[in-house]
PDB file of C-alpha atoms in Angstrom:
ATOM      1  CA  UNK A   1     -23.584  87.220  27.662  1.00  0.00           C
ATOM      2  CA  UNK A   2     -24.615  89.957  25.659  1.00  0.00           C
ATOM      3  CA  UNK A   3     -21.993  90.308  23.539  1.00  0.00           C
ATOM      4  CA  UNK A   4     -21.870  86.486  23.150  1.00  0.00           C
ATOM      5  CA  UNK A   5     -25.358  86.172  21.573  1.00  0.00           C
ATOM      6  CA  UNK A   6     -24.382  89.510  19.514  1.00  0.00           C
ATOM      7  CA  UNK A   7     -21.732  87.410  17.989  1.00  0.00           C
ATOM      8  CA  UNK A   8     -23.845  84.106  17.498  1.00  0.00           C
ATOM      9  CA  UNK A   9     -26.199  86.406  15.884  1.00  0.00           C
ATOM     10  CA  UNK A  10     -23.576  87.814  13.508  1.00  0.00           C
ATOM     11  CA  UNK A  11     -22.546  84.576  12.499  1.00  0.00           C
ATOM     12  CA  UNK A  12     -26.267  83.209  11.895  1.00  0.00           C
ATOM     13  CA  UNK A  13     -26.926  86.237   9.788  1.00  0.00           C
ATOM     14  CA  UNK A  14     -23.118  85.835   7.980  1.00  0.00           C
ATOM     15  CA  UNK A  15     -23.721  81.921   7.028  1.00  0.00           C
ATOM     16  CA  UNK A  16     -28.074  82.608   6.782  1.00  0.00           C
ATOM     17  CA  UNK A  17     -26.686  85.171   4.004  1.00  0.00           C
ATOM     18  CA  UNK A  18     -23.663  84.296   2.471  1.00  0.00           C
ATOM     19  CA  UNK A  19     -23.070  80.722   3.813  1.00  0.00           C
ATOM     20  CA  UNK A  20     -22.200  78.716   0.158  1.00  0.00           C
ATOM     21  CA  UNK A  21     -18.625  77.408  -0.661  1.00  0.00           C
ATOM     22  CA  UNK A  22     -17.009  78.657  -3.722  1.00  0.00           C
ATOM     23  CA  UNK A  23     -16.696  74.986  -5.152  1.00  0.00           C
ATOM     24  CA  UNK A  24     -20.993  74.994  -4.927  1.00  0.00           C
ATOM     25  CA  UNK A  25     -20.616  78.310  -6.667  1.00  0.00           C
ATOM     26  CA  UNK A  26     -18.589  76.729  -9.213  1.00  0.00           C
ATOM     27  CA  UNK A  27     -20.877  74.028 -10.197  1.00  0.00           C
ATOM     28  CA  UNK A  28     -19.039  71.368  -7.904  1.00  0.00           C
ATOM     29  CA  UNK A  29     -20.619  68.642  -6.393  1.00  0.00           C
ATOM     30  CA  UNK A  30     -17.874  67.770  -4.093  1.00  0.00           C
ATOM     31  CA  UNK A  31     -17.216  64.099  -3.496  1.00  0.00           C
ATOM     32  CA  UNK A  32     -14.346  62.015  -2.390  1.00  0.00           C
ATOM     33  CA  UNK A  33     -14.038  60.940  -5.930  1.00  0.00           C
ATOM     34  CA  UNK A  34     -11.450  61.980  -8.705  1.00  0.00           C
ATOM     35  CA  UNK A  35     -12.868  64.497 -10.541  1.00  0.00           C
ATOM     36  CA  UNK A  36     -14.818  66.696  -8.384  1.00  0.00           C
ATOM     37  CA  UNK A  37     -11.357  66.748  -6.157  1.00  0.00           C
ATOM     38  CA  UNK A  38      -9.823  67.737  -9.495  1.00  0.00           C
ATOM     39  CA  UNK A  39     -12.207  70.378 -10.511  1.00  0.00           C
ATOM     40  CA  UNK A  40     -11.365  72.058  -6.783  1.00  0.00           C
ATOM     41  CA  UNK A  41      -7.658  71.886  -6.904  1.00  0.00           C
ATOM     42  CA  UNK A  42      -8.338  73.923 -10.275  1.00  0.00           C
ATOM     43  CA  UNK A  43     -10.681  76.628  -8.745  1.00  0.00           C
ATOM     44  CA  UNK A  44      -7.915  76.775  -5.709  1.00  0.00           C
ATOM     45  CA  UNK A  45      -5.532  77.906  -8.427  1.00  0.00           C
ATOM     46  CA  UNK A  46      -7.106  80.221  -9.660  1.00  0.00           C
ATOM     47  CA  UNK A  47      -8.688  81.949  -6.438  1.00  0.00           C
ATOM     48  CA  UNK A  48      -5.373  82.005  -5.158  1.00  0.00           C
ATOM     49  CA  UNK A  49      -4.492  84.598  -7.780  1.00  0.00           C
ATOM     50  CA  UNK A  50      -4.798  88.247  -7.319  1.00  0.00           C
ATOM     51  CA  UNK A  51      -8.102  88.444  -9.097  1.00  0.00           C
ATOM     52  CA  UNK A  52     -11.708  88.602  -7.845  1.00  0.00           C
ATOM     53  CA  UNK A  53     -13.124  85.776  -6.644  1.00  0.00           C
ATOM     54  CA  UNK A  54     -16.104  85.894  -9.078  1.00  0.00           C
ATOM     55  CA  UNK A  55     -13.674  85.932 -12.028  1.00  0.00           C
ATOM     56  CA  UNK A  56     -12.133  82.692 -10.652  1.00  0.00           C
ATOM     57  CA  UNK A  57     -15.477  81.059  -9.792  1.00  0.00           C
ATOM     58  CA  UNK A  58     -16.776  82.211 -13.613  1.00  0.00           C
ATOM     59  CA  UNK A  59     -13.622  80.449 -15.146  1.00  0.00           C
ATOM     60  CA  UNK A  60     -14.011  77.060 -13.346  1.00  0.00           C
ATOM     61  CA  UNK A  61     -16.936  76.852 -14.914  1.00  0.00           C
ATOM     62  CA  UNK A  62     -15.928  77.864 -17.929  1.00  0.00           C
ATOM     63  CA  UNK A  63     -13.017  75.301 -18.097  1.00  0.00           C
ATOM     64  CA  UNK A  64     -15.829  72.701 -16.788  1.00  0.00           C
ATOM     65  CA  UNK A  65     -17.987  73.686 -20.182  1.00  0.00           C
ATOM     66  CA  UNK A  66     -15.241  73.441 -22.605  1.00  0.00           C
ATOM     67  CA  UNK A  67     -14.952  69.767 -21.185  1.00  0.00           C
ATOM     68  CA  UNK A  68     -11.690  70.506 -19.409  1.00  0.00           C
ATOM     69  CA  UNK A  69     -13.039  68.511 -16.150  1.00  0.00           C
ATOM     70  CA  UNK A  70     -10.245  66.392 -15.103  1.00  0.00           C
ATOM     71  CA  UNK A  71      -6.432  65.773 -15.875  1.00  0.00           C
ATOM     72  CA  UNK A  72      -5.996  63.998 -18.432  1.00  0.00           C
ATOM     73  CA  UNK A  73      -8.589  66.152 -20.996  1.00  0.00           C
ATOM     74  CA  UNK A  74      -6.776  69.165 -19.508  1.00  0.00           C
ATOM     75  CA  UNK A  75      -3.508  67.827 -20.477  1.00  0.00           C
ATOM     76  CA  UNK A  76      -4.746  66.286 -24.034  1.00  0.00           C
ATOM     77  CA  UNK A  77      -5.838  70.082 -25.089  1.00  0.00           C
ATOM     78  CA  UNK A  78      -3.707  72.434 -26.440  1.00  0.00           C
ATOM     79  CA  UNK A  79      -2.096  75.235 -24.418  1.00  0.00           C
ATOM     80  CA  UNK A  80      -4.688  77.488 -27.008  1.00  0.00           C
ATOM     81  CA  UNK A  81      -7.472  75.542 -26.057  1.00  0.00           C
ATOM     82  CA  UNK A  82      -6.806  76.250 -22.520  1.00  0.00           C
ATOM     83  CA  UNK A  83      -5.820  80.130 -22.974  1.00  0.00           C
ATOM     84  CA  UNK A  84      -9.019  80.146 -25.226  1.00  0.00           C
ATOM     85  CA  UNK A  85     -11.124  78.938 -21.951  1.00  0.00           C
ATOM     86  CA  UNK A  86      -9.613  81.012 -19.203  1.00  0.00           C
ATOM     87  CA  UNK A  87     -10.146  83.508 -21.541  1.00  0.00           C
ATOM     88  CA  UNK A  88     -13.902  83.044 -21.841  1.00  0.00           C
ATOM     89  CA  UNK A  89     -13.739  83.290 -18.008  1.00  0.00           C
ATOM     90  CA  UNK A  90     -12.794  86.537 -17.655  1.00  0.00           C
ATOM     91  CA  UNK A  91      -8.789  85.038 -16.659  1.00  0.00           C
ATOM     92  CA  UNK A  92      -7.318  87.186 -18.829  1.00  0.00           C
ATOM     93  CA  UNK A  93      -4.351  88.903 -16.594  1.00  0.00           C
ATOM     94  CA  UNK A  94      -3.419  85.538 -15.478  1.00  0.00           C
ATOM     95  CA  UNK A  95      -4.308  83.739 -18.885  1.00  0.00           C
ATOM     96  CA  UNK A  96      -0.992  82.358 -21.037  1.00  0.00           C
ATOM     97  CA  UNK A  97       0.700  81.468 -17.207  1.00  0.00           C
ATOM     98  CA  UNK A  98      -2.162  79.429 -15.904  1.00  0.00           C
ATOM     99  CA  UNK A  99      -2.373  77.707 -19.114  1.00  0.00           C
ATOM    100  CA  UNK A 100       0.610  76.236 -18.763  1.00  0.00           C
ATOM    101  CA  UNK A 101       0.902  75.707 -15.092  1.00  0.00           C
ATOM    102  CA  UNK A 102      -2.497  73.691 -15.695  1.00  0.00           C
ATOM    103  CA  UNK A 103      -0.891  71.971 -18.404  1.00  0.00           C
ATOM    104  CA  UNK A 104       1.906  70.825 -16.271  1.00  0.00           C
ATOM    105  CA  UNK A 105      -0.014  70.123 -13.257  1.00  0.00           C
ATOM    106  CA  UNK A 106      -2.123  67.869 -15.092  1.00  0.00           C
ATOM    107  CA  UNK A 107       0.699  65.491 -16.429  1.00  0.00           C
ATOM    108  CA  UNK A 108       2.305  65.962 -12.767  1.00  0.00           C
ATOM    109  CA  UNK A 109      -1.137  64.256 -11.543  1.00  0.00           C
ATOM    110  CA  UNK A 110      -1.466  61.816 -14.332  1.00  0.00           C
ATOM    111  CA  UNK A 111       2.274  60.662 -13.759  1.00  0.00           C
ATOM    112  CA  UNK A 112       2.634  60.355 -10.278  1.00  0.00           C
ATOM    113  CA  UNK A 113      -0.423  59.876  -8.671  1.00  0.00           C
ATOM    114  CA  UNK A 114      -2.380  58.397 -11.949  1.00  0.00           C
ATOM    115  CA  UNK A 115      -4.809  61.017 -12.282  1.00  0.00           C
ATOM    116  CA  UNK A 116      -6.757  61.076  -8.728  1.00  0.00           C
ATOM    117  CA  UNK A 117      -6.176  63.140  -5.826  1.00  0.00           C
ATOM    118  CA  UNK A 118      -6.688  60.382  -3.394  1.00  0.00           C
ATOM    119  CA  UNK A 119      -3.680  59.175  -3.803  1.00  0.00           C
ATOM    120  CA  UNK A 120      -2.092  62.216  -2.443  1.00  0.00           C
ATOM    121  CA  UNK A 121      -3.523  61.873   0.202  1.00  0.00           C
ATOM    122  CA  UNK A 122      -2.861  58.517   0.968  1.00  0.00           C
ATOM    123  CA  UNK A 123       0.451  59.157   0.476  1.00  0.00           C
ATOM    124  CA  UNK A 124       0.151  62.010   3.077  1.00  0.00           C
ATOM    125  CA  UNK A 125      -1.297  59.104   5.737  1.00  0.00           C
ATOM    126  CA  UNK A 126      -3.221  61.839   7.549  1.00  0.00           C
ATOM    127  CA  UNK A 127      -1.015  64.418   8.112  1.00  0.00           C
ATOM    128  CA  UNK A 128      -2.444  68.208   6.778  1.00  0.00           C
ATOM    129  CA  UNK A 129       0.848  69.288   6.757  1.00  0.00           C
ATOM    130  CA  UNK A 130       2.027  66.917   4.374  1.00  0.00           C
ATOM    131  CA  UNK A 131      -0.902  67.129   2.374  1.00  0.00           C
ATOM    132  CA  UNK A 132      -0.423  70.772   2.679  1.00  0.00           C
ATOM    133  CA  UNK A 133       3.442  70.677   1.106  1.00  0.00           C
ATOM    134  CA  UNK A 134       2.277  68.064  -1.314  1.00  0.00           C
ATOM    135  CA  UNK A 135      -0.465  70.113  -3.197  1.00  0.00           C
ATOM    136  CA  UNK A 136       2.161  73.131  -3.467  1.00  0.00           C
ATOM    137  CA  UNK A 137       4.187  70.389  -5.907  1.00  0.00           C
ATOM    138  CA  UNK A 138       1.751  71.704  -8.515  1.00  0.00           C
ATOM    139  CA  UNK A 139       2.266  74.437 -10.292  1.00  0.00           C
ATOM    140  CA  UNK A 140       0.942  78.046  -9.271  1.00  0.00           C
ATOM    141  CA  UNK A 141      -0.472  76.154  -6.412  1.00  0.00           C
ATOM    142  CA  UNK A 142       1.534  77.962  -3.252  1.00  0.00           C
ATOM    143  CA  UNK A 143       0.314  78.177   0.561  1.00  0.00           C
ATOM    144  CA  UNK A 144      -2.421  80.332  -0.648  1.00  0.00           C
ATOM    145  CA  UNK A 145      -4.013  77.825  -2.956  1.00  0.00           C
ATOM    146  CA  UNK A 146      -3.424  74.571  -0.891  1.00  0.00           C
ATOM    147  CA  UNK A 147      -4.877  76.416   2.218  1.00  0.00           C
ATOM    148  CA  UNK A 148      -8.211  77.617  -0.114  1.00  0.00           C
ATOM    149  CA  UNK A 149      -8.155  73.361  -1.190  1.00  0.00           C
ATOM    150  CA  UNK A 150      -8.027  72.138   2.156  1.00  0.00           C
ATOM    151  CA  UNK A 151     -10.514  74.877   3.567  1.00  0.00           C
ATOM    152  CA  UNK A 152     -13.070  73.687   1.479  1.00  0.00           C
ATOM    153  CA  UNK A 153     -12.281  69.670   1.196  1.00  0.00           C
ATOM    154  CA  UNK A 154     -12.352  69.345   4.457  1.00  0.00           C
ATOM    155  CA  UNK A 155     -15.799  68.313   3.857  1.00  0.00           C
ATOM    156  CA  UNK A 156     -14.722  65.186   2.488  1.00  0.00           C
ATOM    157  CA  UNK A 157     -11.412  64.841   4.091  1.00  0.00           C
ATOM    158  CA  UNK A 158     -12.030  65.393   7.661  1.00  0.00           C
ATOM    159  CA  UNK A 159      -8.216  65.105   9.258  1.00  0.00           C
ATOM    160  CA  UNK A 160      -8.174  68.556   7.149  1.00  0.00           C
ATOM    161  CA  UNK A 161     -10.518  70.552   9.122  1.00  0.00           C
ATOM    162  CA  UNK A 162     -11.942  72.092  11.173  1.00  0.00           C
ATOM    163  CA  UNK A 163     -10.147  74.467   9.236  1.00  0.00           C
ATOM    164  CA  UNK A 164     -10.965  78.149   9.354  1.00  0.00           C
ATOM    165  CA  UNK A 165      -7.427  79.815   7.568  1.00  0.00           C
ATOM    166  CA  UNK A 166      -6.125  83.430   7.565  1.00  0.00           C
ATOM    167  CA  UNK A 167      -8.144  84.956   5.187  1.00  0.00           C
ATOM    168  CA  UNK A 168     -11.779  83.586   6.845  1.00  0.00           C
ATOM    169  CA  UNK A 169      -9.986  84.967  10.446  1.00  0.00           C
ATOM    170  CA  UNK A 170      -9.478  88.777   8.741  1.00  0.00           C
ATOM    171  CA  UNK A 171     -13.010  88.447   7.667  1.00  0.00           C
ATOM    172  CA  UNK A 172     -14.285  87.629  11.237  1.00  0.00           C
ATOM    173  CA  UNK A 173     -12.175  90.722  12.612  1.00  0.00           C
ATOM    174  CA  UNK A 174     -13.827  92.918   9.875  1.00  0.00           C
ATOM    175  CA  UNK A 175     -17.131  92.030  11.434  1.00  0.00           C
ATOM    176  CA  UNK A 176     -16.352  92.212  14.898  1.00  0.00           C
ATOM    177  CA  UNK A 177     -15.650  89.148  15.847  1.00  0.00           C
ATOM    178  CA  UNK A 178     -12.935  87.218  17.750  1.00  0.00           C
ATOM    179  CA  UNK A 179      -9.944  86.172  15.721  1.00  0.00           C
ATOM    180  CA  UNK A 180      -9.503  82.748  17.334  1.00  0.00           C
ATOM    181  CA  UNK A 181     -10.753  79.705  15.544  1.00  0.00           C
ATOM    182  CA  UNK A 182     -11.774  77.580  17.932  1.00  0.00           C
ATOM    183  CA  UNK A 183     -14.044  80.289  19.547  1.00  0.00           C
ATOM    184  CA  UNK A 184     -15.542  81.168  15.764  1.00  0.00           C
ATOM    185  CA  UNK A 185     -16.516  76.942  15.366  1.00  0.00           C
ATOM    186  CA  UNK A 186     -17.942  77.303  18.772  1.00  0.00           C
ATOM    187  CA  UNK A 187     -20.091  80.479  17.928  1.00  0.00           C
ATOM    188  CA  UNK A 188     -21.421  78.674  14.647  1.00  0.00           C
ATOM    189  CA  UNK A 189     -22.315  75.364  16.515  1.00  0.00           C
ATOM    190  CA  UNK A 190     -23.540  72.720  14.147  1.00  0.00           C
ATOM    191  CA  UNK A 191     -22.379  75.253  10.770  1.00  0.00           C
ATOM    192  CA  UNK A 192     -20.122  72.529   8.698  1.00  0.00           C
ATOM    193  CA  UNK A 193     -16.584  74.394   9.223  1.00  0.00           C
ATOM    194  CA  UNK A 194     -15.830  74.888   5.644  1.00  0.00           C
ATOM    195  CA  UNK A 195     -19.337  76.907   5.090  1.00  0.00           C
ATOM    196  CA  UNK A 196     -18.477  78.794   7.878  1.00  0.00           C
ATOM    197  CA  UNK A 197     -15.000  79.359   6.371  1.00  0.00           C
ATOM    198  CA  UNK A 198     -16.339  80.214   3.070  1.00  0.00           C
ATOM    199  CA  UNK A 199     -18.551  82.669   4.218  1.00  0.00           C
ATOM    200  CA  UNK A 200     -16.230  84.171   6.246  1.00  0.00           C
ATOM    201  CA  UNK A 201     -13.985  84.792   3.543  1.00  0.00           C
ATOM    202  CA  UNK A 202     -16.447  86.442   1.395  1.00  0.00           C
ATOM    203  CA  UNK A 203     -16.418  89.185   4.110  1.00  0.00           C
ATOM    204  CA  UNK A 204     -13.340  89.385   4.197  1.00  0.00           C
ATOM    205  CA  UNK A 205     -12.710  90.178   0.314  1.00  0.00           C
ATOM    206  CA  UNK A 206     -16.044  91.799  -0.416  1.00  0.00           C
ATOM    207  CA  UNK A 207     -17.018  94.689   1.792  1.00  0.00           C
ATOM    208  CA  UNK A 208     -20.599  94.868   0.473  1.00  0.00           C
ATOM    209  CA  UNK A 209     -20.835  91.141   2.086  1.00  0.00           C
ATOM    210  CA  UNK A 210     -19.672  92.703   5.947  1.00  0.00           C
ATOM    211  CA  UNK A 211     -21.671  95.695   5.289  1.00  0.00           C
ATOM    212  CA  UNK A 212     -25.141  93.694   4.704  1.00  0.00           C
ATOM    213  CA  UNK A 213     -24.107  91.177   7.687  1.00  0.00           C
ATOM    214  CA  UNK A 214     -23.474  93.723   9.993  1.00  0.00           C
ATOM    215  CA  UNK A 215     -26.565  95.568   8.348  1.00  0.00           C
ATOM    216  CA  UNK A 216     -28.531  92.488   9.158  1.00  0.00           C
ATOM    217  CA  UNK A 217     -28.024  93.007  12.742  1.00  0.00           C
ATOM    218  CA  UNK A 218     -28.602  95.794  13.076  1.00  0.00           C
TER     219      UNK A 218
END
């Protein structure tokens, strides 16, 4: 029982801590509306990159303040315009791809599912791994960056969740804690999944983040 309550106290100190999703970082106000669902699938994107997290989360919003919020104002600007933001983000590695893969995964939305994410996944009818192969039609958006998408819209799409993926699992087993994600949900008991997920990842790519958890507990 010990060893139980260490581990419940790990996690309260984990979420207590670090316990904010990246799209709340970003200046998201996720609803089950078009553009907030928009605004996430671009932040999965570019998280899914191999680029710090902070870098990502600074370019969301800096696509968001050039008024590049949803698909068809993304598509409308110029592939400068959008190099120009990303740039302004600190996106620079990644810049001149992601412009166009944003580009084209805008018209892809505006064409076939008429410019709102709900559509997807109504044409998914409920099943993740649908959705999951369907949000990898977009450009630059691979397992990686559907699996960061679901993760944290399974707050609004609950047949997504509870979903705690690979990268939240390594950053339970850098703290010491079981790998299995049904025994993780049941450690954080009422925690929403995807804030446990979110913080869990931030341990897992930022060791200062395990090292003031664990810290924390002493």
């Amino acid at each position: 029982m010990t060893a139980d309550r260490d581990q419940r106290r790990t996690v309260r100190e984990l979420v207590d801590a670090h316990g904010r999703t990246y799209a709340e970082e970003a200046g998201i106000r996720l609803k089950d509306t078009p553009q907030p669902l928009y605004r996430l699938l671009v932040l999965a994107h570019l998280l899914s990159a191999r680029i710090s997290a902070s870098i990502a989360v600074a370019t969301a919003r800096a696509l968001s303040e050039a008024g590049l919020r949803d698909p068809r104002r993304l598509a409308d600007a110029t592939w400068q315009e959008r190099v120009d933001a990303l740039g302004r983000g600190g996106y620079r590695r990644y810049d001149e791809r992601t412009a166009t893969q944003l580009g084209e995964g805008a018209e892809l939305l505006t064409e076939r599912w008429g410019g709102d994410l709900r559509r997807l996944r109504e044409e998914a009818d409920g099943d993740v791994s649908e959705l999951r192969r369907l949000l990898q039609e977009f450009p630059g958006v691979g397992p990686t960056g559907a699996d960061i998408f679901l993760r944290e819209a399974q707050l609004v799409w609950p047949e997504a969740g509870p979903l705690l993926d690979r990268k939240a699992v390594q950053g339970a087993e850098r703290l010491g804690l079981p790998g299995d994600p049904d025994r993780l949900l049941s450690l954080a008991g009422k925690t929403e999944p995807a804030v446990l997920a979110a913080a869990l990842v931030r341990a897992a790519v930022d060791k200062d983040v395990a090292e003031d958890t664990l810290a924390r507990v002493g």
